[in-house]
Every structure is written in C-alpha cells, then in structure tokens.
mmCIF file of C-alpha atoms and ligand atoms in Angstrom:
data_model
loop_
_atom_site.group_PDB
_atom_site.id
_atom_site.type_symbol
_atom_site.label_atom_id
_atom_site.label_comp_id
_atom_site.label_asym_id
_atom_site.label_seq_id
_atom_site.Cartn_x
_atom_site.Cartn_y
_atom_site.Cartn_z
ATOM 1 C CA MET A 246 100.385 146.833 98.746
ATOM 2 C CA LEU A 247 102.591 149.330 96.837
ATOM 3 C CA PRO A 248 106.298 148.742 96.440
ATOM 4 C CA THR A 249 108.161 151.554 97.915
ATOM 5 C CA ILE A 250 111.457 149.960 99.269
ATOM 6 C CA GLU A 251 112.967 146.531 99.577
ATOM 7 C CA TRP A 252 115.816 144.995 101.246
ATOM 8 C CA LYS A 253 117.620 142.366 99.097
ATOM 9 C CA ASP A 254 120.675 141.177 100.795
ATOM 10 C CA ASP A 255 123.229 142.627 98.938
ATOM 11 C CA HIS A 256 121.316 145.505 97.258
ATOM 12 C CA ILE A 257 118.103 147.655 98.001
ATOM 13 C CA ILE A 258 115.343 148.141 95.454
ATOM 14 C CA MET A 259 113.259 151.151 95.281
ATOM 15 C CA ILE A 260 110.697 152.464 92.702
ATOM 16 C CA ASP A 261 111.563 155.887 90.925
ATOM 17 C CA GLN A 262 109.256 158.172 92.312
ATOM 18 C CA ARG A 263 110.436 160.876 89.910
ATOM 19 C CA LYS A 264 109.273 158.952 87.096
ATOM 20 C CA LEU A 265 105.965 158.021 88.137
ATOM 21 C CA PRO A 266 103.018 157.669 86.741
ATOM 22 C CA GLU A 267 104.299 157.213 83.288
ATOM 23 C CA GLU A 268 106.768 154.768 84.119
ATOM 24 C CA GLU A 269 107.644 152.144 86.905
ATOM 25 C CA ILE A 270 111.224 151.899 86.988
ATOM 26 C CA TYR A 271 113.100 150.206 89.872
ATOM 27 C CA HIS A 272 116.738 150.907 91.124
ATOM 28 C CA LYS A 273 119.002 148.487 92.188
ATOM 29 C CA LEU A 274 121.153 150.351 94.645
ATOM 30 C CA ARG A 275 124.482 148.541 95.602
ATOM 31 C CA THR A 276 126.248 151.012 97.920
ATOM 32 C CA PHE A 277 125.029 153.540 100.747
ATOM 33 C CA GLU A 278 126.291 156.538 98.374
ATOM 34 C CA ALA A 279 123.992 155.442 95.991
ATOM 35 C CA VAL A 280 121.222 155.350 98.754
ATOM 36 C CA ALA A 281 122.299 158.919 99.872
ATOM 37 C CA GLU A 282 121.983 159.923 96.303
ATOM 38 C CA ALA A 283 118.551 158.557 95.737
ATOM 39 C CA ILE A 284 117.251 160.362 98.857
ATOM 40 C CA GLU A 285 118.922 163.751 97.842
ATOM 41 C CA GLU A 286 117.206 163.257 93.929
ATOM 42 C CA MET A 287 113.787 162.521 95.465
ATOM 43 C CA ILE A 288 114.043 158.919 93.747
ATOM 44 C CA ILE A 289 112.560 157.746 97.169
ATOM 45 C CA ARG A 290 110.694 160.917 99.183
ATOM 46 C CA GLY A 291 108.602 161.200 102.147
ATOM 47 C CA ALA A 292 109.385 161.424 105.785
ATOM 48 C CA PRO A 293 108.940 157.725 107.108
ATOM 49 C CA ALA A 294 110.249 156.560 103.491
ATOM 50 C CA ILE A 295 113.602 158.304 103.747
ATOM 51 C CA GLY A 296 113.881 157.036 107.308
ATOM 52 C CA ILE A 297 113.631 153.562 106.182
ATOM 53 C CA ALA A 298 116.087 154.475 103.090
ATOM 54 C CA ALA A 299 118.621 155.529 105.497
ATOM 55 C CA ALA A 300 118.415 152.784 107.874
ATOM 56 C CA MET A 301 118.846 150.127 104.971
ATOM 57 C CA GLY A 302 121.605 152.220 103.683
ATOM 58 C CA ILE A 303 123.511 152.098 107.010
ATOM 59 C CA ALA A 304 122.883 148.192 107.076
ATOM 60 C CA LEU A 305 124.289 147.813 103.291
ATOM 61 C CA GLY A 306 127.013 150.089 103.877
ATOM 62 C CA TYR A 307 127.877 148.170 107.109
ATOM 63 C CA LYS A 308 127.606 145.183 105.455
ATOM 64 C CA LYS A 309 130.060 145.905 102.414
ATOM 65 C CA LEU A 310 132.749 146.924 104.778
ATOM 66 C CA GLY A 311 133.506 143.058 105.310
ATOM 67 C CA LYS A 312 134.861 143.898 108.619
ATOM 68 C CA ASP A 313 133.963 146.334 111.609
ATOM 69 C CA ASP A 314 135.247 149.823 111.394
ATOM 70 C CA GLU A 315 133.587 152.201 113.793
ATOM 71 C CA GLU A 316 135.122 155.165 112.027
ATOM 72 C CA MET A 317 133.445 154.225 108.601
ATOM 73 C CA PHE A 318 130.267 153.010 110.260
ATOM 74 C CA LEU A 319 129.947 156.873 111.633
ATOM 75 C CA LYS A 320 130.998 158.296 108.463
ATOM 76 C CA ILE A 321 127.921 156.249 106.635
ATOM 77 C CA CYS A 322 125.401 157.514 109.060
ATOM 78 C CA LYS A 323 126.832 161.274 108.772
ATOM 79 C CA ARG A 324 126.588 160.960 105.045
ATOM 80 C CA LEU A 325 122.947 159.657 105.027
ATOM 81 C CA SER A 326 122.062 162.406 107.579
ATOM 82 C CA GLU A 327 123.378 164.975 105.272
ATOM 83 C CA THR A 328 120.735 164.553 102.727
ATOM 84 C CA ARG A 329 117.736 166.167 103.524
ATOM 85 C CA PRO A 330 117.244 168.440 106.556
ATOM 86 C CA THR A 331 113.457 168.810 107.652
ATOM 87 C CA ALA A 332 111.949 165.305 108.270
ATOM 88 C CA LYS A 333 112.673 164.156 111.941
ATOM 89 C CA ASN A 334 112.223 160.483 110.789
ATOM 90 C CA LEU A 335 115.263 160.336 108.625
ATOM 91 C CA PHE A 336 117.390 161.508 111.943
ATOM 92 C CA TRP A 337 115.424 159.456 114.124
ATOM 93 C CA ALA A 338 116.214 156.265 111.845
ATOM 94 C CA ILE A 339 119.856 156.996 111.810
ATOM 95 C CA ASP A 340 120.350 157.645 115.591
ATOM 96 C CA ARG A 341 118.135 154.444 116.141
ATOM 97 C CA MET A 342 120.964 152.345 114.142
ATOM 98 C CA LYS A 343 123.792 154.320 115.562
ATOM 99 C CA ASN A 344 122.744 153.505 119.118
ATOM 100 C CA LEU A 345 122.384 149.783 118.112
ATOM 101 C CA TYR A 346 125.594 149.547 116.754
ATOM 102 C CA LEU A 347 127.152 151.590 119.735
ATOM 103 C CA SER A 348 125.592 149.263 122.005
ATOM 104 C CA LEU A 349 126.860 146.015 120.358
ATOM 105 C CA LYS A 350 130.705 147.127 121.525
ATOM 106 C CA ASN A 351 131.845 143.402 122.032
ATOM 107 C CA LYS A 352 130.144 141.823 119.481
ATOM 108 C CA SER A 353 131.477 140.083 116.221
ATOM 109 C CA PHE A 354 131.122 142.152 112.685
ATOM 110 C CA GLU A 355 128.827 138.914 111.677
ATOM 111 C CA GLU A 356 126.798 139.651 114.763
ATOM 112 C CA LYS A 357 126.644 143.385 114.428
ATOM 113 C CA LYS A 358 125.914 143.158 110.599
ATOM 114 C CA VAL A 359 123.068 140.829 111.395
ATOM 115 C CA ALA A 360 121.621 143.209 114.020
ATOM 116 C CA LEU A 361 121.689 146.356 111.770
ATOM 117 C CA ILE A 362 120.041 144.689 108.961
ATOM 118 C CA ASN A 363 117.445 143.209 111.272
ATOM 119 C CA GLU A 364 116.849 146.686 112.463
ATOM 120 C CA ALA A 365 116.416 148.103 109.361
ATOM 121 C CA LEU A 366 113.725 145.779 108.437
ATOM 122 C CA LYS A 367 112.057 145.972 111.958
ATOM 123 C CA ILE A 368 111.710 150.198 111.379
ATOM 124 C CA GLU A 369 110.201 149.527 107.873
ATOM 125 C CA LYS A 370 107.767 146.818 109.561
ATOM 126 C CA GLU A 371 106.793 148.992 112.602
ATOM 127 C CA ASP A 372 106.087 151.706 110.293
ATOM 128 C CA ILE A 373 103.683 149.749 108.257
ATOM 129 C CA GLU A 374 101.785 148.702 111.650
ATOM 130 C CA MET A 375 101.844 152.365 112.994
ATOM 131 C CA ASN A 376 100.144 153.510 109.700
ATOM 132 C CA LYS A 377 97.214 151.027 110.162
ATOM 133 C CA LYS A 378 96.683 151.849 113.516
ATOM 134 C CA MET A 379 96.652 155.725 112.465
ATOM 135 C CA GLY A 380 94.191 154.558 109.940
ATOM 136 C CA GLU A 381 92.193 153.161 112.277
ATOM 137 C CA PHE A 382 91.921 156.129 114.740
ATOM 138 C CA GLY A 383 91.784 158.410 111.866
ATOM 139 C CA SER A 384 89.221 157.119 109.777
ATOM 140 C CA SER A 385 86.857 157.333 113.091
ATOM 141 C CA LEU A 386 86.956 161.184 112.090
ATOM 142 C CA ILE A 387 85.562 160.441 108.411
ATOM 143 C CA GLU A 388 82.073 160.084 107.901
ATOM 144 C CA ASP A 389 80.116 158.387 105.215
ATOM 145 C CA GLY A 390 79.642 161.247 102.116
ATOM 146 C CA ASP A 391 82.889 163.127 103.454
ATOM 147 C CA THR A 392 85.234 165.049 100.403
ATOM 148 C CA ILE A 393 88.510 164.995 101.853
ATOM 149 C CA LEU A 394 91.290 167.382 100.612
ATOM 150 C CA THR A 395 94.827 166.257 100.789
ATOM 151 C CA HIS A 396 98.233 167.954 99.823
ATOM 152 C CA CYS A 397 101.234 166.322 98.747
ATOM 153 C CA ASN A 398 101.799 162.698 99.134
ATOM 154 C CA ALA A 399 101.513 161.009 102.285
ATOM 155 C CA GLY A 400 100.760 157.648 100.913
ATOM 156 C CA ALA A 401 102.261 154.175 100.726
ATOM 157 C CA LEU A 402 105.295 155.881 98.607
ATOM 158 C CA ALA A 403 105.966 158.129 101.250
ATOM 159 C CA THR A 404 105.955 155.367 103.764
ATOM 160 C CA GLY A 405 107.145 151.582 104.579
ATOM 161 C CA GLY A 406 103.519 151.118 103.229
ATOM 162 C CA PHE A 407 99.890 152.120 103.567
ATOM 163 C CA GLY A 408 100.391 155.550 104.415
ATOM 164 C CA THR A 409 99.570 158.283 107.007
ATOM 165 C CA ALA A 410 96.922 160.492 105.544
ATOM 166 C CA LEU A 411 96.582 158.176 102.736
ATOM 167 C CA GLY A 412 96.495 155.431 105.514
ATOM 168 C CA ILE A 413 93.239 157.012 107.119
ATOM 169 C CA ILE A 414 91.592 157.610 103.691
ATOM 170 C CA ARG A 415 92.407 153.809 102.692
ATOM 171 C CA ALA A 416 90.958 152.816 106.107
ATOM 172 C CA ALA A 417 88.112 155.009 105.598
ATOM 173 C CA HIS A 418 87.308 153.468 102.434
ATOM 174 C CA PHE A 419 87.984 149.679 103.284
ATOM 175 C CA SER A 420 85.202 150.259 106.118
ATOM 176 C CA GLY A 421 82.531 150.852 103.450
ATOM 177 C CA LYS A 422 82.426 154.613 103.725
ATOM 178 C CA LYS A 423 81.840 156.436 100.480
ATOM 179 C CA ILE A 424 84.490 159.156 100.519
ATOM 180 C CA ARG A 425 85.882 161.464 97.690
ATOM 181 C CA VAL A 426 89.198 163.145 97.480
ATOM 182 C CA PHE A 427 90.577 166.143 96.221
ATOM 183 C CA ALA A 428 94.347 165.746 95.484
ATOM 184 C CA ASP A 429 96.514 169.461 95.283
ATOM 185 C CA GLU A 430 98.913 168.898 92.556
ATOM 186 C CA THR A 431 101.584 170.145 95.236
ATOM 187 C CA ARG A 432 103.891 172.523 92.962
ATOM 188 C CA PRO A 433 106.815 172.227 92.079
ATOM 189 C CA PHE A 434 107.436 168.582 92.591
ATOM 190 C CA LEU A 435 104.190 167.443 91.662
ATOM 191 C CA GLN A 436 103.802 164.672 94.386
ATOM 192 C CA GLY A 437 99.925 165.299 94.462
ATOM 193 C CA ALA A 438 99.209 164.975 90.850
ATOM 194 C CA ARG A 439 101.803 162.225 90.016
ATOM 195 C CA LEU A 440 101.983 160.206 93.085
ATOM 196 C CA THR A 441 98.742 160.564 95.084
ATOM 197 C CA THR A 442 96.561 160.436 92.401
ATOM 198 C CA TRP A 443 98.597 157.301 91.053
ATOM 199 C CA GLU A 444 97.891 155.608 94.520
ATOM 200 C CA LEU A 445 94.069 156.638 94.911
ATOM 201 C CA VAL A 446 92.921 155.652 91.594
ATOM 202 C CA LYS A 447 94.681 152.303 91.638
ATOM 203 C CA GLU A 448 92.584 151.774 94.984
ATOM 204 C CA GLY A 449 89.314 152.808 93.428
ATOM 205 C CA ILE A 450 88.883 155.884 95.359
ATOM 206 C CA GLU A 451 87.055 158.492 93.624
ATOM 207 C CA THR A 452 89.893 161.115 92.971
ATOM 208 C CA TYR A 453 89.816 164.760 91.670
ATOM 209 C CA LEU A 454 92.992 166.372 90.771
ATOM 210 C CA ILE A 455 93.226 170.224 91.456
ATOM 211 C CA SER A 456 95.482 172.763 90.819
ATOM 212 C CA ASP A 457 97.116 174.153 94.189
ATOM 213 C CA ASN A 458 95.200 177.706 93.546
ATOM 214 C CA MET A 459 91.635 175.837 93.324
ATOM 215 C CA ALA A 460 91.735 174.209 96.739
ATOM 216 C CA GLY A 461 89.914 177.768 98.423
ATOM 217 C CA PHE A 462 87.535 177.883 95.611
ATOM 218 C CA PHE A 463 86.327 174.598 96.502
ATOM 219 C CA MET A 464 86.450 174.949 100.072
ATOM 220 C CA LYS A 465 84.321 178.166 99.671
ATOM 221 C CA LYS A 466 81.822 176.397 97.764
ATOM 222 C CA GLY A 467 81.665 173.952 100.590
ATOM 223 C CA GLU A 468 82.798 171.062 98.496
ATOM 224 C CA ILE A 469 85.492 170.111 100.848
ATOM 225 C CA THR A 470 84.426 168.650 104.152
ATOM 226 C CA LYS A 471 87.707 167.452 105.901
ATOM 227 C CA ILE A 472 91.524 168.045 104.956
ATOM 228 C CA VAL A 473 94.116 165.348 105.992
ATOM 229 C CA VAL A 474 97.795 165.991 105.655
ATOM 230 C CA GLY A 475 100.886 164.188 106.830
ATOM 231 C CA ALA A 476 103.988 165.844 108.513
ATOM 232 C CA ASP A 477 107.688 166.069 108.219
ATOM 233 C CA ARG A 478 108.132 167.083 111.876
ATOM 234 C CA ILE A 479 106.074 168.001 114.687
ATOM 235 C CA VAL A 480 107.546 170.101 117.379
ATOM 236 C CA SER A 481 106.551 170.343 121.521
ATOM 237 C CA ASN A 482 103.756 173.132 120.834
ATOM 238 C CA GLY A 483 102.060 171.272 118.151
ATOM 239 C CA ASP A 484 103.306 173.317 115.123
ATOM 240 C CA ILE A 485 104.192 171.002 112.259
ATOM 241 C CA ALA A 486 106.408 171.263 109.201
ATOM 242 C CA ASN A 487 105.198 169.621 106.048
ATOM 243 C CA LYS A 488 105.138 170.131 102.182
ATOM 244 C CA ILE A 489 105.166 173.763 100.954
ATOM 245 C CA GLY A 490 101.761 174.876 100.570
ATOM 246 C CA THR A 491 100.182 173.080 103.607
ATOM 247 C CA TYR A 492 99.958 176.449 105.495
ATOM 248 C CA SER A 493 98.123 178.159 102.934
ATOM 249 C CA VAL A 494 95.473 175.123 102.944
ATOM 250 C CA ALA A 495 95.268 175.284 106.455
ATOM 251 C CA VAL A 496 94.441 179.272 106.657
ATOM 252 C CA LEU A 497 91.850 178.307 103.884
ATOM 253 C CA ALA A 498 90.524 175.480 106.233
ATOM 254 C CA LYS A 499 90.050 177.979 109.099
ATOM 255 C CA GLU A 500 88.650 180.571 107.154
ATOM 256 C CA ASN A 501 86.095 178.003 105.915
ATOM 257 C CA LYS A 502 85.725 176.243 108.870
ATOM 258 C CA ILE A 503 86.793 173.047 107.650
ATOM 259 C CA PRO A 504 88.619 170.605 110.207
ATOM 260 C CA PHE A 505 92.340 170.111 109.174
ATOM 261 C CA TYR A 506 93.942 166.973 110.505
ATOM 262 C CA VAL A 507 97.447 166.010 110.562
ATOM 263 C CA ALA A 508 98.480 162.111 110.588
ATOM 264 C CA ALA A 509 101.910 161.081 111.667
ATOM 265 C CA PRO A 510 103.818 158.798 113.714
ATOM 266 C CA TYR A 511 106.101 159.183 116.871
ATOM 267 C CA SER A 512 109.037 158.859 114.555
ATOM 268 C CA THR A 513 108.349 162.366 113.081
ATOM 269 C CA PHE A 514 107.791 163.965 116.182
ATOM 270 C CA ASP A 515 110.922 166.477 117.586
ATOM 271 C CA LEU A 516 110.366 167.223 121.359
ATOM 272 C CA SER A 517 113.800 168.718 121.622
ATOM 273 C CA LEU A 518 112.155 171.800 119.724
ATOM 274 C CA GLU A 519 109.661 173.970 121.161
ATOM 275 C CA ARG A 520 108.318 175.777 117.805
ATOM 276 C CA GLY A 521 107.905 175.478 114.475
ATOM 277 C CA ASP A 522 110.093 178.304 113.632
ATOM 278 C CA GLU A 523 113.161 176.125 114.787
ATOM 279 C CA ILE A 524 112.455 173.418 112.253
ATOM 280 C CA PRO A 525 115.227 173.662 109.423
ATOM 281 C CA ILE A 526 113.457 174.103 106.015
ATOM 282 C CA GLU A 527 114.996 172.515 102.830
ATOM 283 C CA GLU A 528 115.854 174.900 100.217
ATOM 284 C CA ARG A 529 115.964 172.876 96.778
ATOM 285 C CA LYS A 530 116.846 173.108 93.324
ATOM 286 C CA LYS A 531 115.743 176.206 91.375
ATOM 287 C CA GLU A 532 115.210 173.980 88.245
ATOM 288 C CA GLU A 533 112.087 172.446 89.932
ATOM 289 C CA VAL A 534 110.586 175.936 90.012
ATOM 290 C CA TYR A 535 111.411 177.273 86.445
ATOM 291 C CA LEU A 536 111.513 173.698 84.373
ATOM 292 C CA ILE A 537 108.104 172.070 83.803
ATOM 293 C CA ASN A 538 108.787 168.744 81.988
ATOM 294 C CA GLY A 539 112.473 169.841 81.004
ATOM 295 C CA LYS A 540 110.982 173.053 79.558
ATOM 296 C CA ARG A 541 111.530 176.387 81.064
ATOM 297 C CA ILE A 542 108.455 178.710 82.164
ATOM 298 C CA ALA A 543 110.469 181.975 83.205
ATOM 299 C CA PRO A 544 112.918 183.791 81.906
ATOM 300 C CA GLU A 545 116.880 183.602 82.334
ATOM 301 C CA GLY A 546 117.650 186.075 84.929
ATOM 302 C CA VAL A 547 114.697 185.791 86.845
ATOM 303 C CA LYS A 548 115.450 185.060 90.777
ATOM 304 C CA ILE A 549 114.046 181.843 92.054
ATOM 305 C CA LYS A 550 113.366 180.686 95.887
ATOM 306 C CA ASN A 551 112.282 176.861 96.435
ATOM 307 C CA PRO A 552 111.576 176.041 100.160
ATOM 308 C CA ALA A 553 110.372 172.398 100.058
ATOM 309 C CA PHE A 554 108.339 172.781 103.444
ATOM 310 C CA ASP A 555 106.515 175.296 105.250
ATOM 311 C CA ILE A 556 105.127 175.706 108.704
ATOM 312 C CA THR A 557 101.533 175.243 110.051
ATOM 313 C CA PRO A 558 101.231 176.981 113.457
ATOM 314 C CA ASN A 559 99.437 174.618 115.894
ATOM 315 C CA GLU A 560 96.301 177.016 116.193
ATOM 316 C CA LEU A 561 95.401 175.993 112.763
ATOM 317 C CA ILE A 562 95.212 172.196 113.502
ATOM 318 C CA SER A 563 92.214 170.338 114.642
ATOM 319 C CA ALA A 564 93.879 167.171 115.501
ATOM 320 C CA ILE A 565 96.893 165.205 115.573
ATOM 321 C CA ILE A 566 96.626 161.843 114.554
ATOM 322 C CA THR A 567 99.040 159.178 115.710
ATOM 323 C CA GLU A 568 99.640 155.317 115.798
ATOM 324 C CA LYS A 569 99.334 155.903 120.016
ATOM 325 C CA GLY A 570 95.768 157.911 119.535
ATOM 326 C CA ILE A 571 94.248 161.422 118.293
ATOM 327 C CA ILE A 572 95.945 164.208 119.879
ATOM 328 C CA TYR A 573 93.387 167.502 120.591
ATOM 329 C CA PRO A 574 94.501 170.997 121.749
ATOM 330 C CA PRO A 575 96.189 172.142 124.143
ATOM 331 C CA TYR A 576 98.844 170.525 122.272
ATOM 332 C CA ARG A 577 101.872 170.954 124.295
ATOM 333 C CA GLU A 578 100.234 169.349 127.376
ATOM 334 C CA ASN A 579 98.749 166.472 125.164
ATOM 335 C CA ILE A 580 101.623 165.850 122.855
ATOM 336 C CA LYS A 581 103.515 165.276 126.271
ATOM 337 C CA LYS A 582 100.990 162.894 127.612
ATOM 338 C CA ILE A 583 100.774 160.696 124.416
ATOM 339 C CA MET A 584 104.432 161.160 123.084
ATOM 340 C CA GLY A 585 106.415 161.909 126.273
ATOM 341 C CA GLU A 586 107.466 158.661 127.370
ATOM 342 C CA LYS A 587 108.000 157.172 124.401
ATOM 343 C CA GLU A 588 112.119 157.072 124.380
HETATM 344 O O1 LIG B 821 109.768 166.544 99.657
HETATM 345 P P1 LIG B 821 108.871 165.315 100.099
HETATM 346 O O2 LIG B 821 108.064 164.705 98.589
HETATM 347 O O3 LIG B 821 109.924 164.403 100.887
HETATM 348 O O4 LIG B 821 107.717 165.531 101.111
HETATM 349 C C1 LIG B 821 106.677 164.773 101.488
HETATM 350 C C2 LIG B 821 105.875 165.209 102.458
HETATM 351 O O5 LIG B 821 105.863 166.642 102.603
HETATM 352 C C3 LIG B 821 105.163 164.692 103.053
HETATM 353 O O6 LIG B 821 103.536 165.236 103.333
HETATM 354 C C4 LIG B 821 105.314 164.285 104.298
HETATM 355 O O7 LIG B 821 106.995 163.686 104.255
HETATM 356 C C5 LIG B 821 104.610 163.216 105.198
HETATM 357 S S1 LIG B 821 104.681 161.645 104.291
HETATM 358 C C6 LIG B 821 104.105 160.216 105.273
#
C-alpha cells in the first residue's frame, strides 16, 4: 500500500505530495499547527486524506497540551477547520473528533487522549475499508477492454489508502480485467500528471497522460469508454464538487454519450445542503496559475483567477458509487435512502 499519512505517537509522517513524482520526501509533523499548514500548502491533499490529517492533528495537538483544556481543544479544531473550505470530509472528521471529546466530559486527560488517538486511527482504517468496498461495487461497472478517463487524483494519496476513483480502477485491474486509463494532467496543480500516473504506473496499469484540453478529442474519437472521478462534497440533490475541470469533463461525457461515474464515501456527503451552488469553492494562490516550475508563463499585470473546484450538476452524473452501494437517479430520493439514516 502506498504511504499517505502515518501516526507515530509523538508526530505524524506524511509524504510531500507537492514534490512527487521526482522526490519522495517525508515530513515529520510535531504540532497541530504544522498539520494545518501541511493541509493548506497541499503537502497532503484529497478530501478523505485531509480529513484523516485533521483528525490526527487534533489528537496530536491535544496530546501535546499535557493536560485537559477544553478551550484549547476547541481552538485546535477551529484552526484545522480553517485550512480548506470545500471538502466535506475535513469538517466531518473534525466534528467526529469534537463530538467524541465532548462526550467524555467526566474522563481524565489520559483517557481522553487515548480515545482521541484511537478515533483518528479508526477514521483512517475505516476510510481504507470503505475504499475497498467502493472498489468492489464500482468494478462491477467496468468491463474488460474499457478505457477509463479520470481527472485529478482520487487515489491512495488522496485517501487513507487504495483510493476512491482509483480504488475502482485498482479493483477492476486486480480482478483481471484488461483496462487502460487516461489521466487528465489537471492544471494548475497537476495532480493527474504528478500523482495519478505515479500511482497507476507503480500498479502496472497501462496509463496515458493527456493535457486537460485533449479529453474531448479522445472522447469524440470513441477512445474513452467510461469516466470515473472522486468528489469533495456531494449534496442532497446529487450535485457534486470536485477538482476544477471536472464539470467540463462531465459535459463532454454527456455530449459523447459516455458514462460519467463519481466515487465517494459517506464522509463526503453533505445532506445539510440542497444544491451544488451552496458549496463553498476554494480560491487558491495566483502563483499556481502563472508559475510553472517556478517560471512565469504570463506577463506582470495580468489578472488571475484560480478556483480549485467546480460543481458538476446531478443530471450529468450516471451513478454515484459509495461503500454502501451504487446510487442511481433520481438522486434526491436515492441518496436519502442509502445515506439518510447514516448518522
Ligand atoms: O485540491 P485537491 O488535490 O485536494 O483536490 C482533490 C480532488 O478534487 C479529488 O478528486 C477529491 O478530493 C476526491 S479524492 C478521493
């Protein structure tokens, strides 16, 4: 299994996803502040992975307090919740840690500390198990000979391990189906070029890297037979937020009559929101767009926009694959049926 993040008792280790594939550098993070900065700077990224990182950051931060301090505990949770706004998994994991802590009012510092560490580890373990389940359900939709296009990185690196969209691709591959993958490079942060291809090539899956603007060309030629992507947030009506560019892929898929699948665990669902346009979209640093490898590609003075995610409306989605099963339209009704009773 590829390393994403590891709890080491007095620190957390994570691979620096900004440096891949050239360098495999691991950081030892010793404070919750360092974990918060790692999420902001995208040393770790991907919706489930940042949820796990936040949970471990809370456990680490609390442990380092050395004594019980509810005010400080809540400050740690707040700091971690301010790192990135779009992925539901981050807030889901923080709420889970907070609810556990608040349910242990009469316990000692030692007991609370152990409970918080165990909870963070449980969140990580459950995430891997959910990905494997999703892989089983999702690979039933993949046929021998399929060429699957994916966008961004929804792999082991974006999760506790195995991956959501890439988990489905892995499961199909392990079951002996001959598949090929087209990975969109995913400008501007290049998660597809740097991370998805790194994972898939290691796995021995035939993988083609294309720049984002090539996707339509290959769809029109009939070379792409399925599309599988992850999600950062899925709301009640089935609209999803995922990496910027996902919406364009979904529109092209519809035009070319190619099934467009979204894979995500229940921690990505936000049933408090009705529609996709209510999801907060992160705006990231301008440098990510105008610098490539530290080199300027646009003149001084040009204005830049850098939304990190977009919304794909439910009518463009063929099915949502979860660890509880595959959800088909009508989404509002069927999401409620599968996810409604979860918490
Ligand atoms: O900005 P990122 O790299 O955190 O964005 C990641 C994505 O958009 C992924 O597709 C999503 O989190 C699903 S990961 C299983």
